[in-house]
Coordinates of C-alpha atoms in Angstrom, one line a residue:
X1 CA 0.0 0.0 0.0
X2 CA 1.4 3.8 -0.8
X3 CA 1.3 6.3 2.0
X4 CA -2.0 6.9 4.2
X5 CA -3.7 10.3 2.6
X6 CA -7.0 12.1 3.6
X7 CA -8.8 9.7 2.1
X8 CA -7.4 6.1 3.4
X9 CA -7.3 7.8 6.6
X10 CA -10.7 9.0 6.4
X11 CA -11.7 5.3 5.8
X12 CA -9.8 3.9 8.1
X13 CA -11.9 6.2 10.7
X14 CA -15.3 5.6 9.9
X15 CA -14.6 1.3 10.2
X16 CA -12.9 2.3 13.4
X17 CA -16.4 4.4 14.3
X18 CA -18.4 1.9 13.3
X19 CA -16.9 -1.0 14.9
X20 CA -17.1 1.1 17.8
X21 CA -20.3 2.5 17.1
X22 CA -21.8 -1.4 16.7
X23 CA -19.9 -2.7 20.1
X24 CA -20.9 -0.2 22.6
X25 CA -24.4 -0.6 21.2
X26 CA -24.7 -4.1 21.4
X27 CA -22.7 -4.0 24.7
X28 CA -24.7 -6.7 26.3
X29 CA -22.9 -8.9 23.9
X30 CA -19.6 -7.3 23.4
X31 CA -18.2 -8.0 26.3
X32 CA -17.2 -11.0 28.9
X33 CA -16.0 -14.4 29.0
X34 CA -19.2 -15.4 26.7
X35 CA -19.8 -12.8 24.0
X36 CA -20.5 -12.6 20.4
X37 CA -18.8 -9.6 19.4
X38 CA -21.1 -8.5 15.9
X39 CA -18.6 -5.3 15.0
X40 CA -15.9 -8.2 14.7
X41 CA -17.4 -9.3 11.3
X42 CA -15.3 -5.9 10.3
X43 CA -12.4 -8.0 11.2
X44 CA -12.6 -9.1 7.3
X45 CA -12.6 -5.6 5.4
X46 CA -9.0 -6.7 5.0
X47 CA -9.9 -8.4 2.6
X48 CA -10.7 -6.1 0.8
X49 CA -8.2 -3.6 1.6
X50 CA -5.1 -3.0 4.2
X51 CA -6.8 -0.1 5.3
X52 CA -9.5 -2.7 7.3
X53 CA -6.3 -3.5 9.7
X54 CA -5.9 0.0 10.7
X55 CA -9.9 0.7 11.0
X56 CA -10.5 -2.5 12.8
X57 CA -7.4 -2.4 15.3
X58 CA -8.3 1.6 16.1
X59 CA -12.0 0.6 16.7
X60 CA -11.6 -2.4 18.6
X61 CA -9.1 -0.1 20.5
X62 CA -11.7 2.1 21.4
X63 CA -13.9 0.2 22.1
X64 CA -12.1 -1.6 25.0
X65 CA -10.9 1.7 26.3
X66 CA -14.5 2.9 26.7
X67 CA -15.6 -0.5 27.7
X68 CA -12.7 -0.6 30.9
X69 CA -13.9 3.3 31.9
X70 CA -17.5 1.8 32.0
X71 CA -16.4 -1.2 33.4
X72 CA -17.6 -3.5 31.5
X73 CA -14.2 -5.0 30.9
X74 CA -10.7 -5.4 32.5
X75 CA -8.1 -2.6 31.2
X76 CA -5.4 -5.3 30.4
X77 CA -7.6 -5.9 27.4
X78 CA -7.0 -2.4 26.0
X79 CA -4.1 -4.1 25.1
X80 CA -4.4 -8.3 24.7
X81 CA -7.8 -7.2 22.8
X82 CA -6.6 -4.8 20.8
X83 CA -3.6 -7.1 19.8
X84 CA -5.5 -10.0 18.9
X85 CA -7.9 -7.8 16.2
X86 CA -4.7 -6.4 15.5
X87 CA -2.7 -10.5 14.4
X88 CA -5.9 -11.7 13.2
X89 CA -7.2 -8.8 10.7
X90 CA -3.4 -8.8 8.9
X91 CA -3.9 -12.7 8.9
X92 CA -7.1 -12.1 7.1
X93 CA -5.4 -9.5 4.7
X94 CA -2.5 -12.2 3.9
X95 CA -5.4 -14.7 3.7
X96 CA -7.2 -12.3 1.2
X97 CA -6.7 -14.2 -2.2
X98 CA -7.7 -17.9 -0.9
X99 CA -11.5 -18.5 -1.6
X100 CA -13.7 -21.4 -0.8
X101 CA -16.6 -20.9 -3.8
X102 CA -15.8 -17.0 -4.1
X103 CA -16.7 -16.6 -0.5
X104 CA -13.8 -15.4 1.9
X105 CA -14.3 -18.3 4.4
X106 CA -10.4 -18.9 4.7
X107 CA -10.4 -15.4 6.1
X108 CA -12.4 -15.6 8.5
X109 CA -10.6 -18.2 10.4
X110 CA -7.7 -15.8 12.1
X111 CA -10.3 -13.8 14.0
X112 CA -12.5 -16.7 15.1
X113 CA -9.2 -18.4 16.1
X114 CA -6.4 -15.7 17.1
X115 CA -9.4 -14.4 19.0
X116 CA -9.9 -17.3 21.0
X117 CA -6.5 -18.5 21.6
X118 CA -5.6 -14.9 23.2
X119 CA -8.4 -13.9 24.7
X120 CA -8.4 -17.3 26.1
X121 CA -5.4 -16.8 27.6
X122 CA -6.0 -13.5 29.2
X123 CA -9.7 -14.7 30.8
X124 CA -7.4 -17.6 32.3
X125 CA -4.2 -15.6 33.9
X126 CA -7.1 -13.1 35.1
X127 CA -8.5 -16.4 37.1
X128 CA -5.6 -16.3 39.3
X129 CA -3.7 -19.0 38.4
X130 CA -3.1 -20.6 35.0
X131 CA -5.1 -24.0 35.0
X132 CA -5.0 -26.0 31.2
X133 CA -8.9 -26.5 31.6
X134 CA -9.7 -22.8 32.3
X135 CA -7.9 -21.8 29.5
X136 CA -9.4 -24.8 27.1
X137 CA -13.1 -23.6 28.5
X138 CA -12.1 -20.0 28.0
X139 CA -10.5 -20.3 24.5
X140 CA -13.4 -22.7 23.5
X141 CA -16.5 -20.0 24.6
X142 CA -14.4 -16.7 23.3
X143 CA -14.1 -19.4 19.6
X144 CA -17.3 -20.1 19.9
X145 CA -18.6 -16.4 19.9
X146 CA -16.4 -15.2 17.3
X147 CA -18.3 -17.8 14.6
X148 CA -21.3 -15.7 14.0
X149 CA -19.5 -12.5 13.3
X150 CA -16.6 -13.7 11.3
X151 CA -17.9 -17.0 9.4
X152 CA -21.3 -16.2 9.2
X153 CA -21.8 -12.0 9.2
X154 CA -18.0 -11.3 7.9
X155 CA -18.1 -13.5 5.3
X156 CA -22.0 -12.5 3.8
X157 CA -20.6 -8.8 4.4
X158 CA -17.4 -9.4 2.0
X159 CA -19.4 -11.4 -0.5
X160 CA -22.1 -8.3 -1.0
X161 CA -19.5 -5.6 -0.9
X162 CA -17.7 -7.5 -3.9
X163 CA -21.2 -8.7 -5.5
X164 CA -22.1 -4.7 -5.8
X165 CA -19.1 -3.0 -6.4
X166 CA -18.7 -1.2 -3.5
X167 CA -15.8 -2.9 -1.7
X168 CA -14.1 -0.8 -4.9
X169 CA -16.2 2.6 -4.2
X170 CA -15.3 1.8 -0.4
X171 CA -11.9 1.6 -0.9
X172 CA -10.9 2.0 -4.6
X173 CA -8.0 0.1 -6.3
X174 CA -5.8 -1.2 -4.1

């Protein structure tokens, strides 16, 4: 990609808004050990474009710093959280050519897992004391929860952006 201008920057800003936006309005489900997460379906714009990583990671940042000032999270996932939307949407970008039938499904697997694995091990060290079946349970239910968004919501959301042209009026060439 060639150097961020108004534009790319611009874009990167509204995803970041409206992964934000779609959290902290669905907050009931955004948050906690079980939680299906709807912005993360945003997690594939890389797909489209690098300019998803930047959009997604600065939303998702957000979004757990307003989530730890309203309590509704811990502040050390400012950070873990952050980083995991961080590795899985460049793994989705990377991932962006490799197609099951057209649809992005490859894709979508770095959020549902990266998500899990990390998270996973942050809800277990916040136990107290690592324990191999906390973190099994933990990873498993954050997995779980990541399904909806990313193989089901991110994956219909990629395939209509492409199907109508406006993953190019979104994001022009690339």
């Amino acid at each position: 990609m060639k150097k961020l201008n108004g534009r790319a920057i611009a874009v990167s800003a509204m995803i970041a808004a409206v992964y934000t936006a779609v959290s902290l309005a669905l907050s009931l489900a955004s948050f906690g050990v079980v939680q299906i997460r709807v912005a993360e379906c945003l997690t594939l714009l890389p797909v489209l474009s690098p300019l998803g990583i930047y959009g997604v990671t600065v939303g998702c940042l957000l979004t757990n710093l307003v989530g730890a000032v309203m309590g509704l999270t811990m502040p050390v996932d400012i950070l873990f959280g952050t980083l995991a939307t961080a590795i899985a949407a460049a793994l989705s970008y990377f991932l962006r050519n490799v197609r099951i039938k057209k649809l992005a499904v490859p894709a979508a697997l770095p959020p549902i897992f990266v998500n899990g694995l990390i998270i996973g091990l942050e809800l277990t060290w916040l136990s107290g004391s690592f324990q191999w079946d906390v973190f099994w349970t933990c990873a498993a239910s954050v997995t779980l929860g990541q399904v909806i968004p990313c193989l089901v919501l991110g994956v219909l959301l990629i395939w209509i952006l492409e199907k109508k042209g406006l993953d190019q009026r979104l994001f022009g060439k690339q």
